[in-house]
Short mmCIF file of C-alpha atoms in Angstrom, two decimals:
data_model
loop_
_atom_site.label_atom_id
_atom_site.label_comp_id
_atom_site.label_asym_id
_atom_site.label_seq_id
_atom_site.Cartn_x
_atom_site.Cartn_y
_atom_site.Cartn_z
CA UNK E 1 16.01 -28.15 -21.06
CA UNK E 2 18.43 -26.66 -19.77
CA UNK E 3 19.68 -23.35 -21.38
CA UNK E 4 23.73 -24.37 -20.21
CA UNK E 5 25.27 -27.45 -19.58
CA UNK E 6 28.38 -27.96 -21.95
CA UNK E 7 30.67 -27.11 -19.52
CA UNK E 8 29.73 -29.93 -17.12
CA UNK E 9 30.75 -33.37 -17.68
CA UNK E 10 27.70 -35.22 -15.69
CA UNK E 11 24.37 -34.83 -15.11
CA UNK E 12 22.82 -32.23 -12.36
CA UNK E 13 22.21 -33.42 -8.42
CA UNK E 14 18.53 -33.92 -7.72
CA UNK E 15 19.30 -31.61 -4.60
CA UNK E 16 20.12 -29.14 -6.80
CA UNK E 17 17.42 -29.12 -8.75
CA UNK E 18 14.94 -29.33 -5.90
CA UNK E 19 16.54 -27.18 -3.93
CA UNK E 20 17.36 -24.46 -7.08
CA UNK E 21 14.81 -24.75 -9.44
CA UNK E 22 12.39 -21.65 -9.06
CA UNK E 23 10.29 -22.36 -11.89
CA UNK E 24 7.47 -23.46 -8.88
CA UNK E 25 6.28 -20.10 -7.78
CA UNK E 26 8.18 -17.73 -11.11
CA UNK E 27 5.90 -19.07 -13.25
CA UNK E 28 3.95 -16.05 -12.61
CA UNK E 29 6.25 -13.98 -14.49
CA UNK E 30 5.65 -15.83 -17.86
CA UNK E 31 3.28 -13.24 -19.48
CA UNK E 32 5.83 -10.92 -19.09
CA UNK E 33 8.30 -13.28 -19.83
CA UNK E 34 7.29 -13.91 -23.56
CA UNK E 35 6.61 -10.37 -23.97
CA UNK E 36 9.67 -9.38 -23.16
CA UNK E 37 11.89 -12.25 -26.03
CA UNK E 38 9.55 -10.86 -28.12
CA UNK E 39 11.16 -7.62 -28.32
CA UNK E 40 14.05 -8.81 -27.82
CA UNK E 41 14.01 -10.37 -31.10
CA UNK E 42 11.60 -7.62 -33.34
CA UNK E 43 14.83 -5.39 -32.07
CA UNK E 44 17.76 -8.26 -33.02
CA UNK E 45 15.77 -8.46 -36.40
CA UNK E 46 15.41 -4.22 -36.03
CA UNK E 47 19.44 -4.28 -35.75
CA UNK E 48 20.36 -6.79 -38.25
CA UNK E 49 21.36 -8.59 -35.89
CA UNK E 50 18.66 -11.76 -37.28
CA UNK E 51 17.37 -12.30 -40.87
CA UNK E 52 13.83 -9.15 -39.77
CA UNK E 53 11.22 -12.79 -41.17
CA UNK E 54 13.00 -14.60 -38.42
CA UNK E 55 12.79 -12.19 -35.54
CA UNK E 56 8.74 -12.18 -36.29
CA UNK E 57 8.69 -15.61 -36.80
CA UNK E 58 10.55 -15.82 -33.14
CA UNK E 59 8.27 -12.84 -31.64
CA UNK E 60 5.07 -14.15 -33.17
CA UNK E 61 5.33 -17.70 -32.00
CA UNK E 62 5.92 -15.67 -28.12
CA UNK E 63 2.91 -13.98 -28.64
CA UNK E 64 0.77 -17.55 -29.51
CA UNK E 65 2.32 -18.58 -26.86
CA UNK E 66 1.01 -15.88 -24.92
CA UNK E 67 -2.60 -15.57 -26.15
CA UNK E 68 -2.74 -19.46 -25.97
CA UNK E 69 -1.95 -19.24 -21.91
CA UNK E 70 -4.38 -16.20 -21.61
CA UNK E 71 -6.84 -18.34 -23.15
CA UNK E 72 -5.71 -20.88 -20.68
CA UNK E 73 -4.15 -23.60 -23.72
CA UNK E 74 -1.10 -23.49 -22.45
CA UNK E 75 -0.12 -24.32 -18.32
CA UNK E 76 3.66 -22.68 -17.14
CA UNK E 77 3.84 -26.74 -15.48
CA UNK E 78 6.68 -28.82 -15.87
CA UNK E 79 10.22 -30.51 -15.02
CA UNK E 80 12.02 -26.81 -15.74
CA UNK E 81 14.54 -24.95 -14.28
CA UNK E 82 12.46 -21.63 -13.91
CA UNK E 83 10.09 -19.68 -16.12
CA UNK E 84 13.18 -19.07 -19.14
CA UNK E 85 13.60 -22.26 -19.98
CA UNK E 86 10.51 -23.04 -20.70
CA UNK E 87 9.54 -20.62 -23.06
CA UNK E 88 12.67 -21.49 -24.99
CA UNK E 89 11.44 -24.90 -24.62
CA UNK E 90 7.86 -24.20 -25.60
CA UNK E 91 9.53 -21.47 -28.76
CA UNK E 92 11.70 -24.40 -29.83
CA UNK E 93 8.69 -27.14 -30.71
CA UNK E 94 7.01 -25.01 -33.09
CA UNK E 95 10.69 -23.68 -33.90
CA UNK E 96 13.38 -25.58 -33.71
CA UNK E 97 16.23 -24.11 -35.43
CA UNK E 98 15.08 -20.70 -34.93
CA UNK E 99 15.38 -21.12 -30.86
CA UNK E 100 18.67 -21.30 -29.72
CA UNK E 101 19.51 -17.56 -31.46
CA UNK E 102 16.81 -15.63 -28.93
CA UNK E 103 19.52 -15.48 -26.14
CA UNK E 104 21.48 -13.63 -28.59
CA UNK E 105 22.83 -10.18 -26.62
CA UNK E 106 20.79 -11.60 -23.87
CA UNK E 107 21.14 -12.67 -20.35
CA UNK E 108 18.85 -14.77 -17.97
CA UNK E 109 20.42 -11.84 -16.12
CA UNK E 110 18.49 -8.48 -17.89
CA UNK E 111 15.53 -11.14 -18.72
CA UNK E 112 14.11 -11.37 -15.41
CA UNK E 113 14.61 -8.55 -14.14
CA UNK E 114 13.10 -6.80 -17.21
CA UNK E 115 9.69 -10.24 -15.85
CA UNK E 116 10.27 -8.74 -12.96
CA UNK E 117 9.88 -4.80 -13.50
CA UNK E 118 7.14 -5.11 -15.98
CA UNK E 119 5.40 -7.50 -13.30
CA UNK E 120 5.48 -5.06 -10.73
CA UNK E 121 4.38 -1.84 -12.69
CA UNK E 122 1.49 -3.63 -13.48
CA UNK E 123 1.69 -4.20 -10.04
CA UNK E 124 1.58 -1.32 -8.61
CA UNK E 125 -0.89 -0.37 -10.79
CA UNK E 126 -3.65 -2.10 -9.55
CA UNK E 127 -2.43 -1.49 -6.22
CA UNK E 128 -2.97 2.21 -6.72
CA UNK E 129 -6.58 2.02 -8.32
CA UNK E 130 -7.25 0.07 -4.83
CA UNK E 131 -5.88 2.28 -2.69
CA UNK E 132 -8.01 5.35 -5.03
CA UNK E 133 -11.71 3.51 -4.66
CA UNK E 134 -11.35 3.20 -0.83
CA UNK E 135 -10.20 6.60 -1.11
CA UNK E 136 -13.55 6.41 -2.60
CA UNK E 137 -15.14 5.46 0.11
CA UNK E 138 -13.78 7.59 2.71
CA UNK E 139 -14.98 10.57 1.02
CA UNK E 140 -18.16 9.25 0.96
CA UNK E 141 -18.38 8.58 4.58
CA UNK E 142 -17.37 12.34 5.30
CA UNK E 143 -20.07 13.19 3.71
CA UNK E 144 -22.32 11.72 5.00
CA UNK E 145 -21.66 11.78 8.47
CA UNK E 146 -19.99 15.33 7.84
CA UNK E 147 -21.65 16.58 11.72
CA UNK E 148 -21.13 13.74 13.62
CA UNK E 149 -19.26 14.33 16.81
CA UNK E 150 -17.33 11.92 18.86
CA UNK E 151 -14.17 12.31 21.34
CA UNK E 152 -10.67 12.37 19.99
CA UNK E 153 -7.96 10.05 21.51
CA UNK E 154 -4.31 10.91 23.08
CA UNK E 155 -3.04 7.49 24.50
CA UNK E 156 -6.53 6.58 24.26
CA UNK E 157 -7.89 8.78 26.70
CA UNK E 158 -10.44 11.75 25.74
CA UNK E 159 -8.59 15.02 24.75
CA UNK E 160 -11.22 16.87 22.52
CA UNK E 161 -14.11 16.79 20.27
CA UNK E 162 -14.33 15.99 16.55
CA UNK E 163 -16.07 15.44 13.92
CA UNK E 164 -15.78 11.82 11.87
CA UNK E 165 -15.93 13.43 8.89
CA UNK E 166 -12.60 14.73 9.85
CA UNK E 167 -11.16 11.84 11.64
CA UNK E 168 -12.51 9.89 7.91
CA UNK E 169 -9.98 12.61 5.84
CA UNK E 170 -6.85 12.40 7.90
CA UNK E 171 -7.17 8.71 6.15
CA UNK E 172 -7.84 9.46 3.10
CA UNK E 173 -4.75 12.22 3.74
CA UNK E 174 -2.51 8.84 4.47
CA UNK E 175 -4.00 7.01 1.46
CA UNK E 176 -2.97 10.07 -0.14
CA UNK E 177 1.18 10.12 0.73
CA UNK E 178 0.90 6.39 0.02
CA UNK E 179 0.01 6.84 -3.82
CA UNK E 180 2.57 9.31 -3.69
CA UNK E 181 4.97 6.60 -2.66
CA UNK E 182 3.49 4.54 -4.89
CA UNK E 183 4.38 6.80 -7.71
CA UNK E 184 7.73 7.47 -6.75
CA UNK E 185 7.98 2.69 -6.89
CA UNK E 186 6.63 3.89 -10.20
CA UNK E 187 9.15 5.59 -11.75
CA UNK E 188 12.00 3.71 -10.34
CA UNK E 189 10.93 0.66 -12.12
CA UNK E 190 10.10 1.85 -15.03
CA UNK E 191 13.43 1.09 -16.41
CA UNK E 192 14.48 -0.77 -19.16
CA UNK E 193 17.06 -3.06 -18.43
CA UNK E 194 17.28 -5.22 -21.66
CA UNK E 195 20.55 -4.92 -23.41
CA UNK E 196 22.62 -4.91 -19.76
CA UNK E 197 23.29 -8.62 -20.81
CA UNK E 198 24.90 -10.46 -18.09
CA UNK E 199 26.53 -8.11 -16.34
CA UNK E 200 28.99 -6.22 -18.64
CA UNK E 201 26.46 -5.59 -22.01
CA UNK E 202 27.96 -7.10 -25.43
CA UNK E 203 29.61 -6.94 -28.33
CA UNK E 204 26.69 -6.95 -30.61
CA UNK E 205 24.89 -3.48 -32.00
CA UNK E 206 21.94 -4.47 -30.15
CA UNK E 207 19.25 -0.71 -29.65
CA UNK E 208 18.09 -0.87 -25.92
CA UNK E 209 16.03 1.94 -26.46
CA UNK E 210 14.11 0.06 -29.40
CA UNK E 211 13.50 -2.58 -27.09
CA UNK E 212 12.23 -0.39 -24.36
CA UNK E 213 10.03 1.53 -26.70
CA UNK E 214 8.67 -2.13 -27.39
CA UNK E 215 7.94 -2.80 -24.17
CA UNK E 216 6.82 0.63 -22.73
CA UNK E 217 9.79 1.58 -20.50
CA UNK E 218 9.59 5.33 -20.56
CA UNK E 219 13.51 5.19 -19.97
CA UNK E 220 16.79 2.38 -20.42
CA UNK E 221 19.53 1.69 -17.90
CA UNK E 222 22.88 3.86 -17.78
CA UNK E 223 24.77 0.90 -16.16
CA UNK E 224 24.78 -2.23 -16.89
CA UNK E 225 25.93 -4.07 -13.78
CA UNK E 226 23.67 -1.74 -11.66
CA UNK E 227 20.94 -2.95 -14.71
CA UNK E 228 21.33 -6.50 -13.77
CA UNK E 229 22.41 -6.48 -9.69
CA UNK E 230 20.29 -4.38 -7.46
CA UNK E 231 16.43 -4.99 -6.44
CA UNK E 232 16.07 -1.38 -5.70
CA UNK E 233 12.80 -0.92 -6.65
CA UNK E 234 11.28 -4.36 -5.49
CA UNK E 235 12.56 -3.08 -1.63
CA UNK E 236 10.77 0.89 -2.43
CA UNK E 237 7.42 -0.96 -3.29
CA UNK E 238 8.02 -3.09 0.19
CA UNK E 239 8.66 0.26 1.14
CA UNK E 240 5.01 1.68 0.28
CA UNK E 241 3.52 -1.42 0.54
CA UNK E 242 4.36 -1.81 4.32
CA UNK E 243 4.19 1.57 4.89
CA UNK E 244 0.05 0.98 3.04
CA UNK E 245 -0.38 -1.95 5.46
CA UNK E 246 0.28 -0.14 8.78
CA UNK E 247 -2.45 2.46 8.00
CA UNK E 248 -4.60 -0.31 6.86
CA UNK E 249 -3.57 -2.05 10.66
CA UNK E 250 -4.42 1.44 12.40
CA UNK E 251 -8.01 2.32 10.73
CA UNK E 252 -8.31 -1.63 11.66
CA UNK E 253 -7.46 -1.20 15.17
CA UNK E 254 -10.46 1.49 16.08
CA UNK E 255 -12.78 -0.45 13.79
CA UNK E 256 -12.35 -3.04 15.80
CA UNK E 257 -12.02 -1.20 18.92
CA UNK E 258 -15.13 1.22 18.42
CA UNK E 259 -17.27 -1.71 17.78
CA UNK E 260 -16.44 -3.26 20.88
CA UNK E 261 -19.38 -2.80 23.44
CA UNK E 262 -17.35 -0.26 25.46
CA UNK E 263 -17.44 1.76 22.59
CA UNK E 264 -20.78 0.49 20.53
CA UNK E 265 -19.48 3.86 17.94
CA UNK E 266 -19.79 1.34 15.09
CA UNK E 267 -21.67 -1.86 14.20
CA UNK E 268 -20.29 -3.88 11.43
CA UNK E 269 -22.22 -5.85 9.03
CA UNK E 270 -23.88 -9.45 9.10
CA UNK E 271 -22.18 -9.97 6.27
CA UNK E 272 -18.99 -8.68 6.93
CA UNK E 273 -18.26 -10.32 10.91
CA UNK E 274 -18.29 -14.33 11.28
CA UNK E 275 -19.65 -16.56 14.70
CA UNK E 276 -18.30 -18.53 17.55
CA UNK E 277 -18.62 -22.22 16.88
CA UNK E 278 -19.19 -22.00 20.97
CA UNK E 279 -21.04 -18.94 22.49
CA UNK E 280 -23.97 -17.92 20.21
CA UNK E 281 -23.53 -14.57 21.02
CA UNK E 282 -20.53 -13.29 19.21
CA UNK E 283 -19.65 -10.92 16.35
CA UNK E 284 -16.37 -11.23 15.46
CA UNK E 285 -14.97 -8.14 12.95
CA UNK E 286 -12.37 -10.66 11.85
CA UNK E 287 -11.28 -8.66 8.21
CA UNK E 288 -10.31 -5.75 10.57
CA UNK E 289 -8.54 -8.15 12.61
CA UNK E 290 -7.09 -10.27 9.22
CA UNK E 291 -5.79 -6.87 7.97
CA UNK E 292 -4.18 -6.04 11.33
CA UNK E 293 -2.43 -9.00 11.54
CA UNK E 294 -1.26 -9.67 7.88
CA UNK E 295 0.32 -6.21 8.05
CA UNK E 296 3.25 -7.99 9.79
CA UNK E 297 3.39 -10.75 7.49
CA UNK E 298 4.36 -7.32 4.55
CA UNK E 299 6.80 -5.82 7.30
CA UNK E 300 8.30 -9.20 6.79
CA UNK E 301 8.19 -8.99 3.28
CA UNK E 302 10.29 -6.38 3.27
CA UNK E 303 13.14 -7.40 5.88
CA UNK E 304 13.67 -10.51 3.85
CA UNK E 305 14.38 -8.44 0.88
CA UNK E 306 16.38 -6.05 2.94
CA UNK E 307 17.95 -9.06 4.40
CA UNK E 308 18.23 -11.00 0.53
CA UNK E 309 20.38 -8.09 -0.62
CA UNK E 310 22.58 -6.37 1.92
CA UNK E 311 25.41 -8.49 1.68
CA UNK E 312 25.88 -9.25 -1.94
CA UNK E 313 28.37 -8.37 -4.05
CA UNK E 314 28.03 -7.70 -7.72
CA UNK E 315 26.26 -8.76 -10.08
CA UNK E 316 24.00 -11.47 -10.02
CA UNK E 317 23.83 -13.90 -7.41
CA UNK E 318 21.45 -16.55 -7.13
CA UNK E 319 20.24 -15.09 -3.59
CA UNK E 320 18.14 -12.84 -6.17
CA UNK E 321 15.16 -16.14 -6.66
CA UNK E 322 14.83 -14.71 -2.99
CA UNK E 323 13.36 -11.23 -4.19
CA UNK E 324 9.84 -13.43 -6.62
CA UNK E 325 8.28 -15.19 -3.88
CA UNK E 326 7.91 -12.49 -0.56
CA UNK E 327 6.59 -9.69 -4.12
CA UNK E 328 4.22 -11.46 -5.23
CA UNK E 329 2.92 -12.37 -1.30
CA UNK E 330 2.92 -8.72 -0.52
CA UNK E 331 1.40 -7.47 -3.82
CA UNK E 332 -1.45 -10.17 -3.41
CA UNK E 333 -1.90 -9.56 0.50
CA UNK E 334 -1.98 -5.61 0.20
CA UNK E 335 -5.04 -5.79 -2.68
CA UNK E 336 -6.25 -8.44 -0.08
CA UNK E 337 -6.23 -6.00 2.51
CA UNK E 338 -7.81 -3.47 0.46
CA UNK E 339 -10.68 -5.16 -0.97
CA UNK E 340 -11.66 -6.38 2.53
CA UNK E 341 -11.57 -2.61 3.83
CA UNK E 342 -13.39 -1.04 1.43
CA UNK E 343 -15.83 -4.05 2.04
CA UNK E 344 -16.64 -2.84 5.91
CA UNK E 345 -16.40 0.16 5.01
CA UNK E 346 -19.11 0.41 2.49
CA UNK E 347 -21.63 -1.36 4.91
CA UNK E 348 -20.65 -0.27 8.22
CA UNK E 349 -23.13 1.86 10.30
CA UNK E 350 -22.58 4.84 12.29
CA UNK E 351 -23.91 4.92 16.02
CA UNK E 352 -23.76 9.02 16.07
CA UNK E 353 -25.97 8.42 19.58
CA UNK E 354 -23.39 7.11 20.99
CA UNK E 355 -20.65 9.15 19.98
CA UNK E 356 -22.12 11.78 20.71
CA UNK E 357 -23.72 10.28 24.77
CA UNK E 358 -19.20 9.87 25.09
CA UNK E 359 -18.37 13.57 24.84
CA UNK E 360 -17.35 14.18 28.03
CA UNK E 361 -17.28 17.74 29.88
CA UNK E 362 -13.68 17.06 30.15
CA UNK E 363 -13.11 17.32 26.53
CA UNK E 364 -13.39 21.46 26.47
CA UNK E 365 -10.80 21.23 29.43
CA UNK E 366 -8.13 23.03 26.76
CA UNK E 367 -11.05 25.87 26.03
CA UNK E 368 -11.56 26.65 29.15
CA UNK E 369 -7.42 27.11 29.69
CA UNK E 370 -8.01 29.51 26.90
CA UNK E 371 -10.21 31.57 28.25
CA UNK E 372 -8.32 32.04 31.15
CA UNK E 373 -5.72 32.96 29.39
CA UNK E 374 -8.02 35.60 27.22
CA UNK E 375 -8.87 37.02 31.43
CA UNK E 376 -5.35 37.71 32.07
CA UNK E 377 -3.79 34.31 32.52
CA UNK E 378 -0.08 32.39 31.00
CA UNK E 379 -0.80 29.55 29.47
CA UNK E 380 1.38 27.78 32.13
CA UNK E 381 -0.88 29.31 34.83
CA UNK E 382 -4.56 28.12 33.25
CA UNK E 383 -2.69 24.93 32.39
CA UNK E 384 -2.73 24.34 36.32
CA UNK E 385 -5.95 26.32 37.12
CA UNK E 386 -7.68 23.55 34.97
CA UNK E 387 -6.25 20.47 35.95
CA UNK E 388 -6.84 21.47 39.60
CA UNK E 389 -10.28 22.27 38.12
CA UNK E 390 -10.79 19.24 36.85
CA UNK E 391 -9.60 17.07 40.05
CA UNK E 392 -11.77 19.28 42.00
CA UNK E 393 -14.97 17.81 39.19
CA UNK E 394 -13.29 14.12 40.01
CA UNK E 395 -13.78 13.99 43.50
CA UNK E 396 -17.18 16.06 44.24
CA UNK E 397 -18.81 14.27 41.14
CA UNK E 398 -19.22 17.75 39.36
CA UNK E 399 -19.47 18.49 35.91
CA UNK E 400 -17.17 20.45 34.55
CA UNK E 401 -19.25 22.84 32.48
CA UNK E 402 -21.49 22.82 35.63
CA UNK E 403 -18.91 25.08 38.01
CA UNK E 404 -20.41 28.25 39.82
CA UNK E 405 -19.22 31.28 39.50
CA UNK E 406 -18.38 30.51 43.62
CA UNK E 407 -16.40 27.34 42.62
CA UNK E 408 -14.25 29.06 39.73
CA UNK E 409 -13.42 31.98 42.12
CA UNK E 410 -11.66 30.14 44.72
CA UNK E 411 -9.52 28.42 41.78
CA UNK E 412 -8.31 32.07 40.67
CA UNK E 413 -10.04 36.06 40.82
CA UNK E 414 -10.20 35.82 36.88
CA UNK E 415 -12.36 32.47 36.52
CA UNK E 416 -14.87 34.03 38.41
CA UNK E 417 -16.30 35.65 35.61
CA UNK E 418 -15.68 32.96 33.13
CA UNK E 419 -19.41 31.07 32.21
CA UNK E 420 -17.67 27.39 31.16
CA UNK E 421 -21.80 26.27 31.00
CA UNK E 422 -21.45 27.92 27.37
CA UNK E 423 -18.12 25.71 26.34
CA UNK E 424 -20.38 22.23 25.39
CA UNK E 425 -18.33 19.69 22.92
CA UNK E 426 -20.36 21.56 20.28
CA UNK E 427 -19.42 25.26 20.81
CA UNK E 428 -15.68 23.97 20.94
CA UNK E 429 -16.01 22.02 17.74
CA UNK E 430 -17.65 26.09 16.32
CA UNK E 431 -14.10 27.46 17.81
CA UNK E 432 -11.53 25.59 15.68
CA UNK E 433 -10.98 28.17 13.24
CA UNK E 434 -6.35 27.36 12.27
CA UNK E 435 -6.05 25.16 9.16
CA UNK E 436 -7.16 22.10 8.65
CA UNK E 437 -9.03 21.74 11.87
CA UNK E 438 -12.18 20.08 12.73
CA UNK E 439 -14.36 22.53 12.99
CA UNK E 440 -16.87 22.61 10.29
CA UNK E 441 -15.94 24.83 7.69
CA UNK E 442 -12.67 23.04 7.80
CA UNK E 443 -13.93 20.24 7.62
CA UNK E 444 -16.23 21.35 4.62
CA UNK E 445 -12.77 22.30 3.18
CA UNK E 446 -11.26 19.26 3.33
CA UNK E 447 -14.13 17.57 1.68
CA UNK E 448 -13.66 19.71 -1.15
CA UNK E 449 -10.05 19.52 -1.66
CA UNK E 450 -10.41 15.93 -1.07
CA UNK E 451 -12.69 15.47 -4.34
CA UNK E 452 -10.07 17.67 -5.77
CA UNK E 453 -7.90 15.25 -5.26
CA UNK E 454 -9.51 11.96 -5.80
CA UNK E 455 -10.08 12.93 -10.04
CA UNK E 456 -6.76 14.17 -9.87
CA UNK E 457 -6.11 10.52 -8.35
CA UNK E 458 -8.45 8.62 -10.73
CA UNK E 459 -7.43 10.58 -13.80
CA UNK E 460 -3.23 9.72 -13.10
CA UNK E 461 -3.64 5.79 -12.61
CA UNK E 462 -7.02 5.24 -14.79
CA UNK E 463 -6.11 2.03 -16.08
#
């Protein structure tokens, strides 16, 4: 069924149909298209544009089709240009005399924008709730391993000792900012475009606020041209999803490293791994590797829609057909990555002994420099002196924390009275008293704060 044709003298070429039809993928929007059309029909009746009984017949029939679709009795298939022509054809089967009036004061341009916004509102909620579930797992791990210490790294080199719980809470906070970005994306998506028409509005006495209310939108468009032309709300979601995917990818990389024989900090559950067809000993961390790999796919989808939009004149152009497949893919990919990470972390085994065995004495070098400052040195001098001590230890096979007073005095008269043996990694952790630090007390405060945040997030995003 075509929604146009009177101006044309011949049949549409098959290449136009094959290349231009979008029903193969925009059929995903069927439930949203049915809802949007039903709301539009009721608005037409509410405003006296259609008889109320006719408008209700149209809306009720559309809702019947929606119910049958949800029950698996209606399948979105057939030789249709797009989801909109499929819906009108299904409506015409039951209401042949009324179906054609559904297009009064409504274009596919504002309809598809409404469908996309309804879909994305729902998808953002799904993603946000999946993020919260992952936050729950991180918080549980942080509680269960509150006192486990391990080397902290910069440049993948030993830097300072930290608590594993501190490390996990860092990702909790990253995910929390991701939720804030999804909330912003939701706010920009929650705008009804219905009533904008093709681009310039309509001469019919419509009530867009009524339609928005029926569909659960919080507000209505301000400019009809903007309403049908832009997809910045889609881009905003892609941006939030890309940052989330980046965070998941970084964490995945650490899980992969930590599960190697060289690190041995964690062991992934057997049911979360795969093996090799050739090497019997292998236990491969496929899930975090795939999360790491799929982040690039999400980034690519963001760049794709940005490229589609970058040179489009107002208002609607067929290029906008390309906003959908990448959006559907990003939603599915991000949800899959969140599920995978939650499964991996829910079953991970932490090797506390291996983590703490790797706490090198050099991890307290900064603490030793701080002690030299207290003994009268400028920090720049202390930094230089401790650097020389480290080199001395490396050259002579010594431990920094076991240098004798005589050895320390070679570097500075003020250093002879220091007691580096008391500067253990655990002591270093206890010295960190600043806000948000890796000291046990600070981490306990961080866990309590995360619990408050989690409850707030659960309340905000409850389905």
